[in-house]
Short mmCIF file of N, CA and C in Angstrom, two decimals:
data_model
loop_
_atom_site.label_atom_id
_atom_site.label_comp_id
_atom_site.label_asym_id
_atom_site.label_seq_id
_atom_site.Cartn_x
_atom_site.Cartn_y
_atom_site.Cartn_z
N MET L 108 7.33 30.33 -2.92
CA MET L 108 5.91 28.91 -3.31
C MET L 108 6.48 29.00 -5.20
N THR L 109 5.90 27.12 -5.14
CA THR L 109 5.45 27.01 -6.60
C THR L 109 3.84 26.39 -6.21
N SER L 110 3.41 26.58 -8.13
CA SER L 110 2.04 26.26 -8.46
C SER L 110 2.22 25.46 -8.35
N ALA L 111 1.60 24.37 -8.55
CA ALA L 111 1.03 23.01 -9.45
C ALA L 111 0.70 23.52 -10.34
N LYS L 112 -0.18 22.74 -11.84
CA LYS L 112 -0.58 23.27 -12.64
C LYS L 112 -1.58 21.63 -12.17
N SER L 113 -2.45 21.16 -12.62
CA SER L 113 -4.34 20.96 -12.03
C SER L 113 -5.15 21.23 -12.93
N SER L 114 -5.26 19.41 -13.36
CA SER L 114 -7.18 19.72 -14.09
C SER L 114 -7.94 18.61 -13.14
N ARG L 115 -9.56 19.00 -13.47
CA ARG L 115 -10.53 18.51 -12.49
C ARG L 115 -11.69 17.93 -13.80
N SER L 116 -11.74 17.15 -14.16
CA SER L 116 -13.34 16.54 -14.77
C SER L 116 -14.79 16.58 -14.13
N ALA L 117 -15.50 16.85 -14.66
CA ALA L 117 -17.14 18.16 -14.43
C ALA L 117 -17.65 16.70 -13.11
N PRO L 118 -18.08 17.35 -12.67
CA PRO L 118 -18.53 16.93 -11.56
C PRO L 118 -20.17 15.94 -11.95
N SER L 119 -20.19 14.88 -11.16
CA SER L 119 -20.61 13.81 -11.57
C SER L 119 -22.09 13.53 -10.56
N SER L 120 -23.75 12.78 -10.71
CA SER L 120 -24.42 12.91 -10.12
C SER L 120 -24.90 11.19 -10.13
N VAL L 121 -24.80 10.89 -9.06
CA VAL L 121 -24.96 9.77 -8.70
C VAL L 121 -26.55 9.65 -7.79
N THR L 122 -27.67 9.03 -8.44
CA THR L 122 -28.52 8.62 -6.78
C THR L 122 -28.15 7.21 -6.68
N ALA L 123 -27.58 6.81 -5.27
CA ALA L 123 -26.88 5.70 -4.57
C ALA L 123 -28.40 4.58 -4.40
N ALA L 124 -29.26 4.47 -5.50
CA ALA L 124 -30.16 4.07 -4.92
C ALA L 124 -29.78 2.06 -4.95
N SER L 125 -28.50 1.55 -4.36
CA SER L 125 -29.01 0.41 -3.80
C SER L 125 -27.30 -0.06 -2.98
N ILE L 126 -27.61 -0.45 -2.46
CA ILE L 126 -25.99 -1.01 -1.47
C ILE L 126 -25.79 -2.51 -1.07
N VAL L 127 -25.60 -2.91 -2.13
CA VAL L 127 -24.98 -4.28 -2.22
C VAL L 127 -24.17 -5.17 -1.06
N SER L 128 -24.14 -6.57 -0.49
CA SER L 128 -23.51 -6.85 0.67
C SER L 128 -22.61 -7.64 0.33
N SER L 129 -21.56 -7.73 0.65
CA SER L 129 -20.65 -9.67 0.86
C SER L 129 -19.91 -9.81 1.67
N LEU L 130 -19.83 -11.71 2.27
CA LEU L 130 -18.66 -11.52 2.87
C LEU L 130 -17.42 -12.12 2.65
N LEU L 131 -16.57 -11.95 2.19
CA LEU L 131 -15.33 -12.44 1.92
C LEU L 131 -14.77 -13.48 2.53
N THR L 132 -14.27 -14.78 2.94
CA THR L 132 -13.56 -15.41 3.75
C THR L 132 -11.29 -15.83 2.83
N VAL L 133 -10.70 -15.11 3.89
CA VAL L 133 -9.46 -15.15 3.34
C VAL L 133 -8.68 -16.49 4.15
N GLN L 134 -8.69 -17.01 3.87
CA GLN L 134 -7.34 -17.97 4.44
C GLN L 134 -5.86 -17.62 4.50
N THR L 135 -5.79 -17.32 5.31
CA THR L 135 -4.47 -16.82 4.93
C THR L 135 -3.57 -17.94 5.77
N SER L 136 -1.87 -18.38 5.45
CA SER L 136 -0.76 -18.65 5.74
C SER L 136 -0.12 -18.48 6.22
N LYS L 137 0.30 -17.03 7.01
CA LYS L 137 1.57 -16.54 7.15
C LYS L 137 1.68 -14.93 7.31
N ALA L 138 1.93 -14.62 7.84
CA ALA L 138 2.95 -13.20 7.72
C ALA L 138 2.15 -13.29 6.38
N GLY L 139 2.12 -11.50 6.72
CA GLY L 139 2.14 -11.17 5.06
C GLY L 139 0.80 -10.43 3.97
N PHE L 140 0.75 -10.70 3.24
CA PHE L 140 0.30 -9.58 1.63
C PHE L 140 -0.43 -9.90 1.84
N VAL L 141 -2.32 -10.40 1.35
CA VAL L 141 -2.48 -11.07 0.14
C VAL L 141 -3.32 -10.19 -1.03
N ASP L 142 -3.61 -10.23 -1.99
CA ASP L 142 -3.94 -10.05 -2.86
C ASP L 142 -5.60 -10.09 -3.16
N LEU L 143 -6.74 -8.74 -2.74
CA LEU L 143 -7.33 -8.57 -2.83
C LEU L 143 -7.94 -9.05 -3.84
N THR L 144 -7.47 -8.00 -4.37
CA THR L 144 -8.33 -7.33 -5.85
C THR L 144 -8.67 -7.53 -6.75
N ALA L 145 -8.24 -8.56 -7.57
CA ALA L 145 -9.45 -9.83 -7.99
C ALA L 145 -10.98 -9.98 -7.77
N GLU L 146 -10.83 -10.67 -6.37
CA GLU L 146 -12.04 -10.62 -5.45
C GLU L 146 -13.38 -9.46 -5.87
N ILE L 147 -12.71 -8.68 -5.73
CA ILE L 147 -13.09 -6.86 -4.72
C ILE L 147 -13.88 -7.13 -6.26
N VAL L 148 -12.60 -7.16 -7.84
CA VAL L 148 -12.88 -6.99 -8.82
C VAL L 148 -14.38 -7.58 -9.52
N LYS L 149 -14.30 -8.78 -8.69
CA LYS L 149 -15.15 -9.76 -8.96
C LYS L 149 -16.55 -9.38 -8.49
N PHE L 150 -16.18 -8.88 -6.79
CA PHE L 150 -18.25 -8.36 -6.42
C PHE L 150 -18.38 -7.51 -7.06
N VAL L 151 -17.20 -6.22 -7.27
CA VAL L 151 -17.81 -5.72 -8.26
C VAL L 151 -19.00 -5.82 -9.58
N ARG L 152 -18.32 -7.01 -10.18
CA ARG L 152 -19.15 -7.20 -11.73
C ARG L 152 -20.61 -8.10 -11.68
N GLU L 153 -20.31 -8.87 -9.89
CA GLU L 153 -21.24 -9.01 -9.51
C GLU L 153 -22.50 -8.23 -9.39
N ALA L 154 -21.63 -7.09 -8.71
CA ALA L 154 -23.15 -6.06 -7.79
C ALA L 154 -23.92 -5.72 -8.90
N ARG L 155 -23.12 -5.56 -9.40
CA ARG L 155 -23.02 -4.16 -11.72
C ARG L 155 -23.45 -3.40 -11.13
N ALA L 156 -22.39 -3.38 -10.29
CA ALA L 156 -21.72 -1.83 -9.81
C ALA L 156 -21.63 -0.68 -10.95
N ARG L 157 -21.73 0.06 -11.01
CA ARG L 157 -21.73 1.32 -12.89
C ARG L 157 -21.13 2.17 -11.51
N ASP L 158 -21.73 3.22 -10.42
CA ASP L 158 -20.98 3.97 -10.11
C ASP L 158 -21.12 4.15 -9.20
N GLY L 159 -20.43 4.48 -7.73
CA GLY L 159 -20.79 4.61 -6.48
C GLY L 159 -19.27 4.53 -5.57
N THR L 160 -19.19 3.75 -4.57
CA THR L 160 -18.22 3.46 -3.56
C THR L 160 -18.32 1.87 -3.13
N VAL L 161 -17.17 1.63 -3.17
CA VAL L 161 -16.82 0.21 -2.46
C VAL L 161 -15.96 0.23 -1.19
N LEU L 162 -16.57 -0.26 -0.20
CA LEU L 162 -16.18 0.12 1.53
C LEU L 162 -16.00 -2.04 1.75
N LEU L 163 -14.57 -1.84 2.47
CA LEU L 163 -13.38 -2.51 2.65
C LEU L 163 -14.29 -3.17 4.26
N PHE L 164 -14.49 -3.53 4.98
CA PHE L 164 -13.75 -4.04 6.79
C PHE L 164 -13.38 -5.49 6.82
N ILE L 165 -12.33 -5.18 7.08
CA ILE L 165 -11.78 -6.53 7.90
C ILE L 165 -12.39 -7.16 9.84
N ARG L 166 -12.36 -7.96 9.88
CA ARG L 166 -13.31 -7.80 11.44
C ARG L 166 -12.77 -8.73 12.23
N HIS L 167 -10.87 -7.54 12.26
CA HIS L 167 -10.09 -8.45 13.22
C HIS L 167 -9.35 -7.61 14.01
N THR L 168 -8.67 -7.77 14.54
CA THR L 168 -7.96 -6.98 15.39
C THR L 168 -6.08 -7.24 15.17
N SER L 169 -6.07 -7.78 14.07
CA SER L 169 -4.18 -8.86 14.45
C SER L 169 -4.60 -9.47 13.13
N ALA L 170 -5.45 -8.12 11.83
CA ALA L 170 -4.72 -7.72 10.10
C ALA L 170 -5.64 -7.07 9.59
N SER L 171 -5.00 -6.78 9.00
CA SER L 171 -5.26 -4.84 7.98
C SER L 171 -6.17 -5.32 7.11
N LEU L 172 -6.02 -4.48 6.66
CA LEU L 172 -5.93 -3.52 4.74
C LEU L 172 -4.98 -2.23 4.96
N THR L 173 -4.63 -2.25 3.51
CA THR L 173 -4.77 -1.39 2.23
C THR L 173 -4.10 -1.61 0.64
N ILE L 174 -3.88 -0.49 0.62
CA ILE L 174 -4.18 -0.31 -1.21
C ILE L 174 -2.17 -0.28 -0.73
N GLN L 175 -1.62 -1.19 -1.66
CA GLN L 175 -0.06 -0.50 -2.49
C GLN L 175 0.23 -0.74 -3.52
N GLU L 176 1.72 -0.69 -3.54
CA GLU L 176 1.66 -0.86 -5.37
C GLU L 176 1.93 -2.66 -5.69
N ASN L 177 1.71 -2.85 -6.78
CA ASN L 177 1.03 -4.51 -7.32
C ASN L 177 1.95 -5.17 -8.14
N ALA L 178 3.51 -3.71 -8.38
CA ALA L 178 4.59 -4.32 -9.58
C ALA L 178 5.62 -4.70 -8.75
N ASP L 179 6.74 -4.30 -7.86
CA ASP L 179 7.99 -4.84 -7.20
C ASP L 179 7.39 -5.26 -6.56
N PRO L 180 7.53 -6.46 -5.84
CA PRO L 180 7.36 -7.72 -4.90
C PRO L 180 8.84 -7.01 -3.61
N SER L 181 9.40 -6.17 -3.99
CA SER L 181 10.34 -5.35 -2.83
C SER L 181 9.67 -4.93 -2.32
N VAL L 182 8.91 -4.03 -2.72
CA VAL L 182 7.48 -3.06 -1.66
C VAL L 182 6.83 -3.27 -0.74
N LEU L 183 6.60 -4.39 -1.10
CA LEU L 183 5.56 -5.51 0.05
C LEU L 183 6.73 -5.92 1.23
N ALA L 184 8.25 -6.63 0.40
CA ALA L 184 9.08 -6.82 1.35
C ALA L 184 9.69 -5.72 2.49
N ASP L 185 9.95 -4.37 2.13
CA ASP L 185 10.41 -3.61 2.65
C ASP L 185 9.17 -2.95 3.74
N LEU L 186 7.65 -2.80 2.82
CA LEU L 186 6.38 -2.40 3.87
C LEU L 186 6.43 -3.99 5.57
N THR L 187 6.50 -4.98 5.02
CA THR L 187 6.77 -5.93 6.16
C THR L 187 7.98 -5.58 6.56
N THR L 188 9.06 -5.88 6.28
CA THR L 188 10.18 -5.21 7.58
C THR L 188 10.24 -4.01 8.15
N THR L 189 9.44 -2.97 8.05
CA THR L 189 8.55 -1.32 8.27
C THR L 189 8.22 -2.09 9.99
N LEU L 190 6.83 -3.05 9.24
CA LEU L 190 6.07 -3.35 10.60
C LEU L 190 6.53 -4.35 11.58
N GLU L 191 7.70 -4.68 11.29
CA GLU L 191 8.63 -5.64 12.41
C GLU L 191 8.98 -4.10 12.53
N ARG L 192 10.00 -3.37 12.44
CA ARG L 192 10.18 -2.58 12.77
C ARG L 192 9.85 -1.59 14.32
N LEU L 193 8.99 -1.39 13.55
CA LEU L 193 7.81 -1.00 14.92
C LEU L 193 7.09 -0.80 16.10
N ALA L 194 7.48 -2.10 15.45
CA ALA L 194 6.04 -3.60 16.92
C ALA L 194 6.79 -5.01 16.43
N PRO L 195 7.90 -4.76 17.18
CA PRO L 195 8.61 -6.33 17.38
C PRO L 195 8.09 -6.79 17.77
N GLU L 196 7.86 -8.40 18.04
CA GLU L 196 8.26 -9.43 18.78
C GLU L 196 8.75 -9.04 20.53
N ASP L 197 9.93 -8.79 19.73
CA ASP L 197 10.26 -8.95 21.56
C ASP L 197 10.62 -6.82 22.36
N ALA L 198 9.95 -6.59 22.18
CA ALA L 198 9.52 -5.48 22.80
C ALA L 198 8.92 -4.90 24.29
N GLY L 199 8.86 -6.23 25.30
CA GLY L 199 8.55 -6.52 26.34
C GLY L 199 7.00 -5.86 26.87
N TRP L 200 5.96 -7.01 25.82
CA TRP L 200 4.94 -6.92 25.83
C TRP L 200 3.97 -7.27 26.62
N SER L 201 3.23 -6.59 27.79
CA SER L 201 2.43 -7.49 28.85
C SER L 201 1.35 -7.83 28.24
N HIS L 202 0.50 -8.09 27.12
CA HIS L 202 -0.32 -8.48 26.47
C HIS L 202 0.32 -9.57 25.07
N ASP L 203 0.21 -10.69 25.69
CA ASP L 203 1.48 -11.97 25.39
C ASP L 203 -0.21 -13.26 25.36
N ALA L 204 -0.94 -13.58 25.27
CA ALA L 204 -1.57 -14.19 24.96
C ALA L 204 -2.00 -15.48 24.20
N GLU L 205 -2.00 -14.16 23.39
CA GLU L 205 -1.71 -15.74 21.85
C GLU L 205 -1.16 -16.50 21.53
N GLY L 206 1.02 -15.21 22.36
CA GLY L 206 1.86 -16.13 21.48
C GLY L 206 2.49 -14.59 22.15
N PRO L 207 3.86 -14.32 21.03
CA PRO L 207 4.32 -13.59 21.24
C PRO L 207 4.59 -12.70 19.73
N ASP L 208 3.87 -12.44 18.83
CA ASP L 208 3.09 -12.37 17.74
C ASP L 208 2.07 -10.91 17.87
N ASP L 209 1.34 -11.85 19.38
CA ASP L 209 -0.30 -11.32 19.55
C ASP L 209 -0.05 -9.48 19.88
N MET L 210 0.51 -9.20 20.58
CA MET L 210 0.40 -7.94 20.29
C MET L 210 0.90 -6.95 19.87
N PRO L 211 2.60 -6.77 18.63
CA PRO L 211 3.12 -6.30 17.93
C PRO L 211 1.49 -6.59 16.56
N ALA L 212 0.97 -7.68 16.59
CA ALA L 212 -0.25 -7.89 15.53
C ALA L 212 -1.52 -6.64 15.78
N HIS L 213 -1.31 -6.22 17.40
CA HIS L 213 -2.84 -5.64 17.16
C HIS L 213 -2.63 -3.55 16.97
N VAL L 214 -0.41 -3.46 17.17
CA VAL L 214 -0.34 -2.55 16.79
C VAL L 214 0.07 -1.85 16.05
N LYS L 215 0.02 -3.45 15.49
CA LYS L 215 0.64 -3.10 13.28
C LYS L 215 -0.99 -2.67 11.92
N THR L 216 -2.14 -3.12 13.33
CA THR L 216 -3.20 -3.28 12.19
C THR L 216 -4.01 -2.01 13.12
N MET L 217 -3.95 -1.67 14.65
CA MET L 217 -3.67 0.27 14.73
C MET L 217 -2.70 0.92 13.81
N LEU L 218 -1.71 1.08 12.96
CA LEU L 218 -0.95 1.52 12.32
C LEU L 218 -1.29 2.03 10.96
N THR L 219 -2.29 0.80 10.33
CA THR L 219 -3.04 0.39 9.07
C THR L 219 -4.00 0.23 8.76
N ALA L 220 -4.99 0.04 8.34
CA ALA L 220 -6.99 0.09 7.52
C ALA L 220 -7.17 -0.79 8.08
N THR L 221 -8.05 -0.99 9.04
CA THR L 221 -9.14 -1.50 9.29
C THR L 221 -10.38 -1.69 8.22
N SER L 222 -10.81 -0.42 7.57
CA SER L 222 -11.52 -0.50 6.29
C SER L 222 -11.31 1.08 4.54
N LEU L 223 -11.21 0.06 4.50
CA LEU L 223 -11.57 0.71 2.60
C LEU L 223 -12.83 1.52 1.97
N HIS L 224 -11.93 2.65 0.94
CA HIS L 224 -13.18 3.20 0.76
C HIS L 224 -12.60 3.02 -1.44
N ILE L 225 -13.16 2.17 -1.63
CA ILE L 225 -12.39 3.02 -3.29
C ILE L 225 -13.64 2.79 -4.05
N PRO L 226 -12.60 4.59 -4.69
CA PRO L 226 -14.30 4.57 -5.62
C PRO L 226 -14.57 4.38 -7.32
N VAL L 227 -15.57 3.31 -7.12
CA VAL L 227 -16.56 3.12 -8.24
C VAL L 227 -16.77 3.10 -9.72
N LEU L 228 -16.22 3.54 -10.96
CA LEU L 228 -16.41 4.40 -11.78
C LEU L 228 -17.13 3.83 -13.47
N GLY L 229 -18.06 4.19 -13.34
CA GLY L 229 -18.24 3.13 -15.07
C GLY L 229 -18.06 1.64 -15.03
N GLY L 230 -18.34 0.85 -14.38
CA GLY L 230 -19.10 -0.38 -13.76
C GLY L 230 -16.06 -0.84 -13.40
N GLU L 231 -15.46 -0.36 -12.64
CA GLU L 231 -14.07 0.36 -12.72
C GLU L 231 -13.98 0.63 -11.12
N LEU L 232 -13.46 -0.38 -10.63
CA LEU L 232 -12.94 -0.50 -9.62
C LEU L 232 -11.72 1.68 -9.78
N ALA L 233 -11.84 2.85 -9.48
CA ALA L 233 -10.75 3.10 -9.61
C ALA L 233 -9.08 3.77 -9.27
N LEU L 234 -9.04 2.67 -9.40
CA LEU L 234 -7.06 2.28 -8.67
C LEU L 234 -6.38 2.59 -9.55
N GLY L 235 -5.11 2.93 -9.22
CA GLY L 235 -4.16 3.88 -10.01
C GLY L 235 -3.33 2.23 -10.91
N THR L 236 -2.73 2.94 -11.87
CA THR L 236 -2.68 1.38 -12.97
C THR L 236 -1.96 0.63 -11.68
N TRP L 237 -0.71 1.81 -10.54
CA TRP L 237 0.27 0.79 -9.90
C TRP L 237 -0.70 -0.38 -8.67
N GLN L 238 -1.79 -0.38 -8.18
CA GLN L 238 -2.51 -0.20 -6.98
C GLN L 238 -3.24 -0.52 -7.02
N ALA L 239 -2.88 -2.00 -5.95
CA ALA L 239 -3.80 -3.54 -5.64
C ALA L 239 -4.46 -3.44 -3.79
N ILE L 240 -4.87 -3.68 -3.73
CA ILE L 240 -6.07 -4.25 -2.81
C ILE L 240 -5.47 -5.42 -1.82
N TYR L 241 -5.00 -5.12 -0.65
CA TYR L 241 -4.11 -5.99 0.36
C TYR L 241 -4.95 -6.29 1.24
N LEU L 242 -5.43 -8.04 2.26
CA LEU L 242 -5.01 -7.71 3.31
C LEU L 242 -4.25 -8.40 3.71
N ILE L 243 -3.54 -7.16 5.22
CA ILE L 243 -1.71 -7.55 5.97
C ILE L 243 -2.64 -8.83 6.99
N GLU L 244 -1.91 -9.93 6.65
CA GLU L 244 -1.41 -10.52 7.97
C GLU L 244 -0.26 -10.34 9.15
N HIS L 245 -0.81 -9.59 10.63
CA HIS L 245 0.18 -9.69 10.95
C HIS L 245 0.63 -10.97 11.67
N ARG L 246 -0.53 -11.98 11.88
CA ARG L 246 0.55 -13.28 13.09
C ARG L 246 0.56 -14.44 11.59
N ALA L 247 2.03 -15.13 12.66
CA ALA L 247 2.23 -15.81 12.11
C ALA L 247 2.07 -17.36 11.00
N ARG L 248 0.89 -17.94 12.53
CA ARG L 248 0.32 -18.75 11.82
C ARG L 248 -1.23 -17.90 10.81
N PRO L 249 -0.86 -19.35 10.54
CA PRO L 249 -2.95 -19.47 9.82
C PRO L 249 -3.88 -18.61 10.34
N HIS L 250 -5.14 -17.75 9.36
CA HIS L 250 -5.85 -17.23 10.09
C HIS L 250 -7.06 -17.60 9.15
N GLN L 251 -7.93 -17.90 9.56
CA GLN L 251 -9.69 -18.21 8.21
C GLN L 251 -10.09 -15.83 9.51
N ARG L 252 -9.44 -15.45 7.38
CA ARG L 252 -10.53 -13.83 8.15
C ARG L 252 -11.36 -13.29 7.01
N GLU L 253 -12.13 -12.47 7.52
CA GLU L 253 -13.52 -12.11 7.14
C GLU L 253 -13.02 -10.48 6.51
N VAL L 254 -13.58 -10.57 5.69
CA VAL L 254 -13.62 -8.79 5.18
C VAL L 254 -15.27 -8.62 4.25
N VAL L 255 -15.91 -7.15 5.46
CA VAL L 255 -17.46 -7.43 4.35
C VAL L 255 -16.66 -6.73 3.41
N LEU L 256 -17.77 -5.74 2.77
CA LEU L 256 -16.97 -5.69 1.56
C LEU L 256 -18.92 -5.10 1.27
N GLN L 257 -18.70 -4.20 0.98
CA GLN L 257 -20.60 -3.36 0.11
C GLN L 257 -20.32 -2.13 -0.61
N PHE L 258 -21.09 -1.99 -1.41
CA PHE L 258 -21.67 -0.85 -2.55
C PHE L 258 -22.01 -1.11 -2.36
N CYS L 259 -22.24 0.38 -2.90
CA CYS L 259 -23.00 1.49 -2.74
C CYS L 259 -23.00 2.44 -3.40
N GLY L 260 -23.77 2.84 -4.45
CA GLY L 260 -24.29 3.38 -5.66
C GLY L 260 -25.47 3.10 -6.30
N ALA L 261 -25.08 3.54 -7.24
CA ALA L 261 -26.33 3.30 -8.79
C ALA L 261 -25.85 1.52 -10.02
N THR L 262 -26.32 1.14 -9.61
CA THR L 262 -25.87 -0.46 -10.31
C THR L 262 -26.75 -0.45 -11.84
N ALA L 263 -26.20 -1.19 -12.47
CA ALA L 263 -26.72 -1.46 -14.13
C ALA L 263 -28.02 -2.63 -14.20
#
């Protein structure tokens, strides 16, 4: 067994005196990834967030949220291909009330996430260098999606 060298900053404490909420409405155009990072950064600034956490929750069963690489677009293309392979339209689904992409969209949502938590440190999202926050539209046609945003923590 090998051991890894690690380090950790000293713990900090925050009194979570504030909960700030907002509803983000996103108009999608087709299946794929929509970068929400700039909107979340704007929300954090408007909330005057200092230290705490941002919660994102999508109010749909055929769209989802993820944190993924923002540098190479081929990553998102490969992720789209993977989701299509895991839940193809032609798999013989029973549920097809809204078309052939209906049930596959539900499966893709189940495989990804409907909520995310992102730490806020010193008024900034604590994302890694190559990370972005995405809404994943799983349906082929345009939809209006709602994402609930909440900051919990200390404000300036």
